[in-house]
Amino acid sequence: MLSLAVMHVCLLPTEILLHIFTINIPNGYGWIPIISRAQLAVLARTCREFKGPALDILWECISGFKPLISCLPEGISNTDRRGRLTLQRPILAGEWRLIHQYARRVHSFWVGSSELDMIENHVMQAFMSAPISMSFFPNLRSLYWYDDREHFFPLLRTFLGLTITSIRADFLFSSPSFAQSASFASLGSLCPSIQELTLCVGDSAESSDVICKALSGLRELSRFESRALGRREFLHLASLPSLKSLYFTTEMSGIHKMQSNSTPTIFPQLAEVHIIASSPSEVEHFFRSVRLPSCRSAKVDLYFDNICYNPLAEVLHNILHIPDIIVSLSQCLSPALEIFCVEYEFDPEYVKEDIAGRSYVLGFDAVAPLLPFNRLKHLLLECICTSDINDASFKTLVQSWPQLESLSFGGGTQSLVPPSMTSTALVHLIQHCPRLHWVQISFCAIPVDYDNDPFFFETVPNEKIIALSVGMSPIGDPYAVVNILLRLLPKLTYVNFLGWLDDHTPAPAPSPFEDLEDGWNAVNEILKARNQRRLK
């Protein structure tokens, strides 16, 4: 810190100081700033050259009103008997200018119910009556508001301005009031530069009106996220030429009300769609109801809240809808798709009765509609069971996806139906997808004699992959398996595998899964010893 302070100011333009003050370093759990907030506060008092950049970082993002009140001279603010911030008298013009010195540095403002509960009415009235000549946050870019109480809405309007490009508001009201509706109706005129908008509102006709009003006038909107979307909102969103990203939850949407035989809604510029759903049929209905000619990324998160009522039937029913999702998706997207992801969550306890059955095994035909998407870079189908797909079928698939960088193909399933693919499938993958850096697949890691197989030895090894996920792949001789893996993946250091499901299936592991954990643990021990020798 001392060496930094004595450096000649000519060598410290603002841009360099900002870079130095925001340097992050790894700490084993993530990244932390090399200079703490307390140290930044010290730097702000060190010299004029440090003051501006240090304050810019300290005030870039603030939460609630306490930091602003703390700027006032002693004796103006206080706390009442309930611990809320209050004011002893009105804020004078010179004191507003003092607040403005810091408020102008704020780019992101976060307000939640707890922050609003901390302020007394005098504070709210003071902020609402700030001098008209002073835009409260003249450089505000992002506003996060997590409270739906009506009497705070006039305060919310105080912070809306022309510089805002991102708003996230969580309102759980089911029937918005006139004041709330009016605030959203004026959003386009107050914040015409909004590019990212997140609205979490209730499921009602009035809420639908609120969303439509909020969207009116937002001609620069590029990303929209909401819990509740219906036909009107979709038509409105489709008319926005700037919209690139759409994120919504089907639980409260009106997708099921869309007529499947109606003309599909076209989103000409949409590049990304992300759906959270409890019913795959609603996801399928959405993809059949739209056309996304420019979409590059399609993500679906499936979760099951009501699984406890009829767990086995519900899980199997939903799994068997996945091929329908893929078919409907292939019909609404162009071959330009680069990312396709289906995240699928359920507790294996609910399927233990059928865990060894074939009722939810998906074969080649289920994923064949994805063959035309030859620009795929990331394909994540972790929790589908691919046990009926053999080496030849898998080769056909990966030949169609030469741009793949990450692949999860059935490696997260906990089905006890042994995979049909062998180590040869991994050879096909490495040969036809040279850009891969992450792989998760299930295959029978049974040693194969490749000594006289030119196909195996002509395959160019992949040096980008350092960890391989194999799910519940059965395994034979660990030493022979390691030799095959290292021929294909010379930088491999670790293999991730799913352990045996003792908590859910107390019976002994059936063949060929009985030596699963021991076999892959042995593989990792061999890899560990090899890497230690290389480091010596």
XYZ file of C-alpha atoms in Angstrom:
536
model
C 0.000 0.000 0.000
C 2.863 2.390 0.874
C 4.617 1.800 -2.462
C 1.357 2.616 -4.220
C 0.955 5.866 -2.267
C 4.396 7.237 -3.085
C 4.234 6.588 -6.824
C 4.446 9.760 -8.899
C 0.987 10.991 -9.797
C 2.014 11.398 -13.451
C 2.184 7.623 -13.676
C -1.300 7.177 -12.209
C -4.027 8.328 -14.593
C -7.569 7.557 -13.473
C -7.918 4.539 -15.775
C -4.827 2.878 -14.306
C -5.918 3.590 -10.736
C -9.353 2.124 -11.396
C -7.696 -1.001 -12.788
C -5.366 -1.348 -9.806
C -8.124 -0.779 -7.272
C -10.336 -3.461 -8.829
C -7.785 -6.249 -9.328
C -9.111 -9.596 -8.049
C -7.081 -12.596 -6.959
C -8.137 -16.255 -6.373
C -8.540 -17.395 -2.776
C -9.425 -21.066 -3.296
C -13.202 -20.469 -3.221
C -13.477 -17.747 -5.852
C -12.048 -14.308 -6.462
C -11.523 -11.529 -3.935
C -10.381 -7.918 -4.490
C -6.727 -7.295 -3.749
C -7.755 -4.037 -2.080
C -10.591 -4.283 0.462
C -13.372 -1.726 0.846
C -11.815 -0.550 4.101
C -8.505 0.019 2.316
C -10.309 1.866 -0.483
C -11.795 4.196 2.128
C -8.262 4.885 3.418
C -7.025 5.535 -0.122
C -9.873 8.000 -0.684
C -8.481 10.071 2.217
C -4.834 9.740 1.141
C -4.659 12.277 -1.696
C -6.820 13.948 -4.342
C -5.555 11.672 -7.111
C -6.716 8.575 -5.221
C -9.956 10.057 -3.890
C -11.982 10.085 -7.104
C -11.239 6.516 -8.342
C -11.543 5.042 -4.830
C -14.917 6.712 -4.227
C -16.137 5.627 -7.667
C -15.555 1.995 -6.725
C -16.949 2.317 -3.190
C -20.156 3.941 -4.430
C -20.602 2.099 -7.720
C -23.151 -0.277 -6.156
C -25.069 0.481 -2.968
C -27.900 -1.203 -1.113
C -30.616 0.799 0.619
C -30.603 4.347 1.991
C -28.241 4.121 4.940
C -25.093 4.964 2.887
C -26.758 8.141 1.582
C -28.031 9.227 5.013
C -24.554 8.618 6.429
C -23.222 11.411 4.200
C -25.137 14.047 6.167
C -23.476 16.063 8.938
C -23.846 14.772 12.474
C -27.121 15.589 14.198
C -29.358 15.576 11.121
C -30.157 11.848 11.106
C -31.081 9.581 13.958
C -32.833 6.289 14.702
C -36.278 6.029 16.275
C -37.399 3.582 18.972
C -38.019 0.914 16.299
C -34.469 1.236 14.975
C -35.532 2.998 11.767
C -33.545 5.823 10.182
C -35.206 9.192 10.651
C -34.394 12.895 10.155
C -34.395 15.573 12.835
C -35.125 18.292 10.261
C -35.455 18.797 6.468
C -32.322 18.478 4.361
C -30.974 21.861 3.232
C -29.748 22.726 -0.276
C -26.059 22.548 0.662
C -26.600 19.144 2.266
C -28.319 17.864 -0.873
C -25.222 18.907 -2.825
C -23.126 16.898 -0.374
C -25.271 13.820 -0.971
C -25.089 14.440 -4.705
C -21.264 14.249 -4.621
C -21.658 10.576 -3.763
C -24.983 9.777 -5.443
C -23.602 10.755 -8.855
C -21.094 7.900 -8.548
C -23.801 5.247 -8.043
C -24.362 2.960 -11.049
C -26.363 0.214 -9.321
C -29.008 0.692 -6.584
C -30.535 -2.278 -4.722
C -33.649 -1.907 -2.552
C -35.481 -4.714 -0.760
C -38.217 -4.896 1.846
C -35.668 -4.943 4.678
C -34.096 -1.694 3.428
C -37.483 -0.003 3.187
C -38.416 -1.217 6.666
C -35.330 0.592 7.990
C -36.503 4.078 6.950
C -39.114 6.270 8.633
C -41.621 8.426 6.726
C -39.513 11.578 7.097
C -36.676 9.936 5.164
C -39.010 8.796 2.391
C -40.599 12.257 2.121
C -37.179 13.888 2.021
C -35.973 11.747 -0.869
C -39.218 12.306 -2.739
C -38.855 16.086 -2.337
C -35.227 16.366 -3.417
C -34.480 19.524 -5.467
C -35.965 19.270 -8.962
C -32.726 20.608 -10.443
C -30.860 17.566 -9.100
C -31.372 14.186 -10.730
C -31.012 11.934 -7.713
C -28.830 9.283 -9.366
C -27.654 11.016 -12.572
C -25.504 8.052 -13.624
C -27.668 5.167 -12.437
C -27.587 2.163 -14.778
C -29.240 -0.656 -12.810
C -32.168 -0.527 -10.375
C -33.287 -3.539 -8.319
C -36.563 -3.122 -6.412
C -37.914 -6.018 -4.317
C -41.038 -4.727 -2.603
C -44.680 -4.454 -3.706
C -46.119 -2.129 -1.034
C -48.097 0.580 -2.728
C -47.110 3.495 -0.488
C -43.474 3.061 -1.545
C -44.226 3.359 -5.269
C -43.886 7.184 -5.339
C -40.397 6.679 -3.879
C -39.595 4.186 -6.632
C -40.562 6.759 -9.280
C -38.001 9.141 -7.737
C -35.153 6.916 -8.916
C -36.391 6.256 -12.460
C -34.408 8.195 -15.032
C -33.087 8.398 -18.564
C -29.743 6.721 -17.791
C -31.213 3.433 -16.530
C -30.584 0.448 -18.797
C -31.538 -2.410 -16.439
C -34.463 -2.859 -14.021
C -35.423 -5.848 -11.928
C -38.651 -5.609 -9.954
C -40.288 -8.391 -7.946
C -43.966 -7.701 -7.262
C -46.040 -10.598 -6.034
C -49.341 -8.724 -6.107
C -52.187 -10.544 -7.848
C -54.253 -7.435 -8.528
C -52.112 -4.294 -8.997
C -53.439 -0.976 -7.740
C -53.960 2.137 -9.814
C -50.696 3.638 -8.518
C -48.752 0.515 -9.391
C -50.261 0.289 -12.862
C -49.563 3.980 -13.435
C -45.897 3.539 -12.523
C -45.483 0.777 -15.094
C -47.461 2.662 -17.723
C -44.926 5.505 -17.528
C -41.863 3.244 -17.549
C -41.226 3.727 -21.269
C -41.251 7.521 -20.992
C -39.251 7.677 -17.753
C -36.639 5.078 -18.757
C -36.668 4.805 -22.562
C -33.133 3.352 -22.630
C -33.980 0.141 -20.745
C -32.248 -2.823 -22.346
C -32.847 -5.444 -19.630
C -36.164 -5.757 -17.778
C -37.164 -8.370 -15.201
C -40.728 -8.325 -13.851
C -41.953 -10.938 -11.406
C -45.676 -10.339 -10.960
C -48.760 -12.372 -10.147
C -50.925 -14.372 -12.503
C -53.995 -12.282 -13.337
C -55.515 -10.244 -16.151
C -54.475 -7.092 -14.288
C -50.876 -8.319 -14.063
C -50.953 -8.996 -17.794
C -52.007 -5.387 -18.333
C -49.114 -4.238 -16.145
C -46.590 -6.168 -18.245
C -48.006 -4.834 -21.507
C -47.911 -1.275 -20.173
C -44.336 -1.725 -18.995
C -43.287 -2.961 -22.445
C -44.876 -0.029 -24.255
C -42.269 2.409 -25.455
C -39.250 0.233 -24.682
C -37.817 0.188 -28.168
C -34.290 -0.700 -26.977
C -35.289 -3.701 -24.841
C -32.951 -6.624 -25.553
C -33.578 -8.945 -22.574
C -36.904 -9.637 -20.862
C -37.593 -11.946 -17.914
C -40.956 -12.634 -16.303
C -42.847 -15.293 -14.346
C -46.182 -14.665 -16.065
C -46.539 -14.417 -19.834
C -49.665 -14.835 -21.930
C -50.661 -14.506 -25.550
C -50.873 -10.696 -25.402
C -47.420 -10.345 -23.895
C -45.870 -12.722 -26.425
C -47.354 -10.750 -29.318
C -46.083 -7.537 -27.767
C -42.593 -8.970 -27.257
C -42.504 -10.334 -30.805
C -43.077 -6.798 -32.095
C -39.920 -5.488 -30.399
C -37.145 -5.488 -33.024
C -34.387 -5.217 -30.397
C -35.407 -8.231 -28.251
C -32.587 -10.780 -28.103
C -33.200 -12.765 -24.903
C -36.388 -14.159 -23.322
C -36.490 -15.872 -19.910
C -39.756 -17.023 -18.347
C -41.460 -19.590 -16.133
C -44.340 -21.624 -17.545
C -45.876 -22.206 -14.101
C -47.682 -18.870 -14.219
C -47.718 -18.281 -17.961
C -50.594 -18.460 -20.370
C -48.809 -20.761 -22.796
C -51.391 -23.497 -22.353
C -54.014 -21.045 -23.602
C -52.281 -20.555 -26.936
C -53.997 -22.310 -29.795
C -51.705 -24.922 -31.289
C -53.449 -24.633 -34.647
C -53.019 -20.841 -34.809
C -50.337 -19.131 -36.862
C -47.021 -19.360 -34.976
C -45.701 -16.138 -33.457
C -42.403 -15.105 -35.044
C -39.613 -13.609 -32.945
C -37.320 -12.454 -35.760
C -34.311 -11.306 -33.701
C -34.539 -13.505 -30.585
C -31.140 -15.121 -29.982
C -31.719 -16.760 -26.582
C -34.704 -18.403 -24.890
C -34.641 -19.903 -21.399
C -37.704 -21.681 -19.988
C -38.314 -22.964 -16.455
C -41.163 -25.470 -16.435
C -42.846 -28.079 -14.285
C -44.551 -29.597 -17.321
C -42.639 -30.603 -20.461
C -45.907 -30.452 -22.388
C -46.001 -26.680 -21.829
C -42.446 -26.375 -23.155
C -43.450 -28.409 -26.188
C -46.527 -26.196 -26.663
C -44.366 -23.064 -26.570
C -41.952 -24.313 -29.220
C -44.878 -25.348 -31.436
C -46.441 -21.889 -31.029
C -43.420 -19.815 -32.069
C -40.776 -19.523 -34.757
C -37.270 -18.463 -33.714
C -35.235 -18.102 -36.917
C -32.304 -16.301 -35.234
C -32.114 -18.276 -31.977
C -28.635 -19.405 -30.937
C -29.410 -20.692 -27.424
C -32.373 -22.723 -26.116
C -32.374 -23.809 -22.465
C -35.083 -25.722 -20.588
C -35.114 -26.345 -16.827
C -37.616 -29.029 -15.782
C -38.600 -29.410 -12.165
C -41.462 -31.258 -10.489
C -43.185 -29.666 -7.509
C -46.154 -32.026 -7.415
C -44.165 -35.211 -7.813
C -45.184 -36.547 -4.406
C -48.785 -37.145 -5.448
C -48.020 -39.833 -7.999
C -44.245 -39.910 -8.196
C -43.523 -42.822 -10.484
C -46.191 -42.015 -13.051
C -45.325 -38.306 -12.970
C -41.607 -38.843 -13.500
C -42.001 -41.367 -16.298
C -44.681 -39.247 -17.946
C -42.374 -36.250 -17.991
C -39.325 -38.149 -19.171
C -41.207 -39.521 -22.154
C -42.167 -35.976 -23.169
C -38.528 -35.046 -23.822
C -38.536 -36.441 -27.406
C -41.604 -34.290 -28.101
C -39.717 -31.235 -26.815
C -36.820 -32.020 -29.158
C -39.146 -32.488 -32.132
C -41.012 -29.244 -31.470
C -37.744 -27.395 -30.954
C -36.325 -28.679 -34.228
C -39.389 -27.345 -36.036
C -39.198 -23.798 -34.674
C -35.440 -23.185 -34.825
C -32.992 -22.741 -37.653
C -29.770 -24.800 -37.992
C -27.938 -21.801 -36.512
C -28.589 -23.125 -32.973
C -25.389 -23.269 -30.903
C -26.619 -24.140 -27.387
C -29.310 -26.644 -26.419
C -29.719 -27.587 -22.787
C -32.355 -29.606 -20.910
C -31.828 -29.642 -17.135
C -33.993 -32.284 -15.526
C -34.450 -32.658 -11.764
C -36.154 -35.410 -9.804
C -35.395 -37.472 -6.739
C -34.318 -41.041 -7.643
C -36.214 -42.220 -4.568
C -39.377 -41.756 -6.600
C -38.303 -44.046 -9.414
C -36.568 -46.813 -7.485
C -39.390 -49.233 -8.352
C -38.568 -48.893 -12.013
C -34.914 -47.943 -11.810
C -33.860 -51.088 -13.660
C -36.656 -50.961 -16.242
C -36.576 -49.738 -19.817
C -39.713 -47.609 -19.648
C -37.860 -44.303 -19.865
C -34.859 -45.253 -22.005
C -34.584 -42.984 -25.043
C -33.102 -44.257 -28.274
C -31.529 -42.754 -31.389
C -34.887 -41.603 -32.797
C -35.452 -39.385 -29.752
C -32.391 -37.223 -30.490
C -32.248 -37.633 -34.282
C -34.185 -34.346 -34.835
C -31.059 -32.559 -33.573
C -28.926 -33.878 -36.454
C -29.469 -30.798 -38.698
C -28.032 -28.488 -36.026
C -24.440 -28.781 -37.201
C -23.383 -25.550 -35.469
C -24.028 -26.862 -31.975
C -21.290 -25.899 -29.548
C -22.891 -26.892 -26.254
C -25.322 -29.810 -26.005
C -26.461 -30.679 -22.492
C -28.849 -33.616 -22.166
C -27.536 -34.819 -18.841
C -30.530 -36.630 -17.359
C -31.955 -38.495 -20.306
C -31.246 -42.207 -20.432
C -29.334 -43.014 -23.637
C -28.777 -46.721 -22.980
C -30.373 -47.787 -26.285
C -27.936 -45.695 -28.370
C -25.011 -47.809 -29.608
C -21.591 -46.901 -30.968
C -22.722 -46.663 -34.600
C -25.685 -44.419 -33.760
C -23.519 -42.215 -31.577
C -21.026 -41.855 -34.420
C -23.825 -40.628 -36.695
C -24.759 -38.031 -34.082
C -21.306 -36.632 -33.351
C -20.416 -36.479 -37.044
C -23.267 -33.977 -37.355
C -21.918 -31.776 -34.516
C -18.269 -31.070 -35.386
C -18.288 -27.712 -33.535
C -19.077 -29.216 -30.118
C -17.166 -27.701 -27.210
C -19.101 -29.316 -24.353
C -21.319 -32.391 -24.354
C -23.450 -33.949 -21.646
C -25.192 -36.981 -23.099
C -26.957 -39.169 -20.550
C -24.076 -38.967 -18.078
C -26.291 -37.782 -15.242
C -28.969 -40.445 -15.403
C -29.300 -42.938 -12.583
C -30.892 -45.655 -14.652
C -29.603 -49.175 -14.124
C -30.101 -50.117 -17.767
C -26.509 -50.712 -18.947
C -25.372 -48.380 -21.747
C -25.001 -49.851 -25.229
C -22.077 -47.568 -26.057
C -18.528 -48.747 -25.402
C -15.142 -47.063 -25.375
C -15.448 -46.909 -29.165
C -18.111 -44.215 -28.738
C -15.533 -42.082 -26.932
C -13.128 -42.656 -29.820
C -15.773 -41.426 -32.289
C -16.388 -38.374 -30.131
C -12.724 -37.389 -29.894
C -12.180 -37.968 -33.613
C -15.150 -35.972 -34.925
C -15.358 -33.164 -32.317
C -11.842 -31.723 -31.951
C -12.981 -28.587 -30.073
C -14.305 -30.432 -27.030
C -13.121 -29.310 -23.606
C -15.819 -30.911 -21.399
C -17.559 -34.307 -21.757
C -20.122 -36.242 -19.725
C -21.332 -39.526 -21.208
C -22.192 -43.039 -20.046
C -20.529 -46.000 -21.755
C -19.327 -49.475 -20.928
C -15.657 -48.964 -20.159
C -14.805 -52.529 -21.040
C -11.289 -52.930 -22.489
C -11.267 -53.273 -26.265
C -8.313 -54.539 -28.306
C -7.360 -51.606 -30.532
C -3.865 -52.935 -31.419
C -4.747 -53.581 -35.051
C -7.360 -50.856 -35.408
C -6.015 -47.986 -37.577
C -9.111 -45.961 -36.753
C -8.068 -45.815 -33.113
C -4.430 -44.879 -33.734
C -5.285 -42.279 -36.404
C -7.515 -40.397 -33.969
C -5.841 -37.130 -32.960
C -5.720 -36.942 -29.142
C -7.645 -34.175 -27.384
C -5.405 -32.169 -25.047
C -8.133 -29.751 -23.900
C -10.017 -32.241 -21.711
C -8.494 -32.634 -18.251
C -11.544 -34.165 -16.504
C -14.065 -36.668 -17.811
C -17.537 -37.363 -16.355
C -18.753 -40.916 -16.912
C -21.961 -41.075 -14.850
C -22.707 -44.662 -13.823
C -20.556 -46.245 -16.532
C -19.697 -49.896 -15.871
C -15.967 -50.571 -15.908
C -13.674 -53.529 -16.490
C -9.889 -53.670 -15.976
C -8.919 -50.173 -14.687
C -5.356 -50.377 -16.077
C -6.562 -51.208 -19.577
C -9.199 -48.464 -19.370
C -6.582 -45.885 -18.307
C -4.409 -46.809 -21.306
C -7.320 -46.180 -23.677
C -8.298 -42.923 -21.963
C -4.765 -41.527 -21.970
C -4.317 -42.387 -25.643
C -7.383 -40.261 -26.396
C -7.009 -37.685 -23.571
C -3.296 -37.304 -22.705
C -3.931 -34.399 -20.259
C -6.618 -36.289 -18.306
C -6.200 -35.906 -14.537
C -9.501 -37.067 -13.063
C -12.683 -39.034 -13.801
C -15.997 -38.044 -12.187
C -18.531 -40.824 -11.684
C -21.854 -41.313 -9.897
C -21.526 -43.584 -6.882
C -23.856 -46.465 -6.136
C -27.280 -45.354 -4.883
C -27.149 -46.896 -1.400
C -29.720 -44.500 0.040
C -32.278 -45.277 -2.629
C -31.587 -48.880 -3.591
C -30.499 -50.885 -0.540
C -30.189 -54.076 -2.575
C -26.714 -55.045 -3.823
C -25.629 -53.478 -7.093
C -26.620 -55.634 -10.051
C -24.147 -56.696 -12.697
C -22.418 -54.910 -14.393
C -22.536 -52.149 -11.745
C -21.171 -54.112 -8.802
C -17.567 -52.893 -9.225
C -18.445 -49.394 -10.410
C -16.974 -47.350 -7.572
C -13.949 -49.566 -7.001
C -13.089 -49.556 -10.696
C -13.256 -45.794 -11.228
C -11.518 -45.115 -7.913
C -8.680 -47.310 -9.170
C -8.586 -45.297 -12.422
C -8.243 -42.061 -10.460
C -5.480 -43.523 -8.302
C -3.537 -44.487 -11.433
C -4.055 -41.026 -12.933
C -2.984 -39.382 -9.678
C 0.220 -41.435 -9.491
C 0.981 -40.682 -13.131
C 0.556 -36.932 -12.643
C 2.758 -36.967 -9.557
C 5.524 -38.665 -11.538
C 5.199 -36.060 -14.290
C 5.584 -33.222 -11.780
C 8.845 -34.604 -10.341
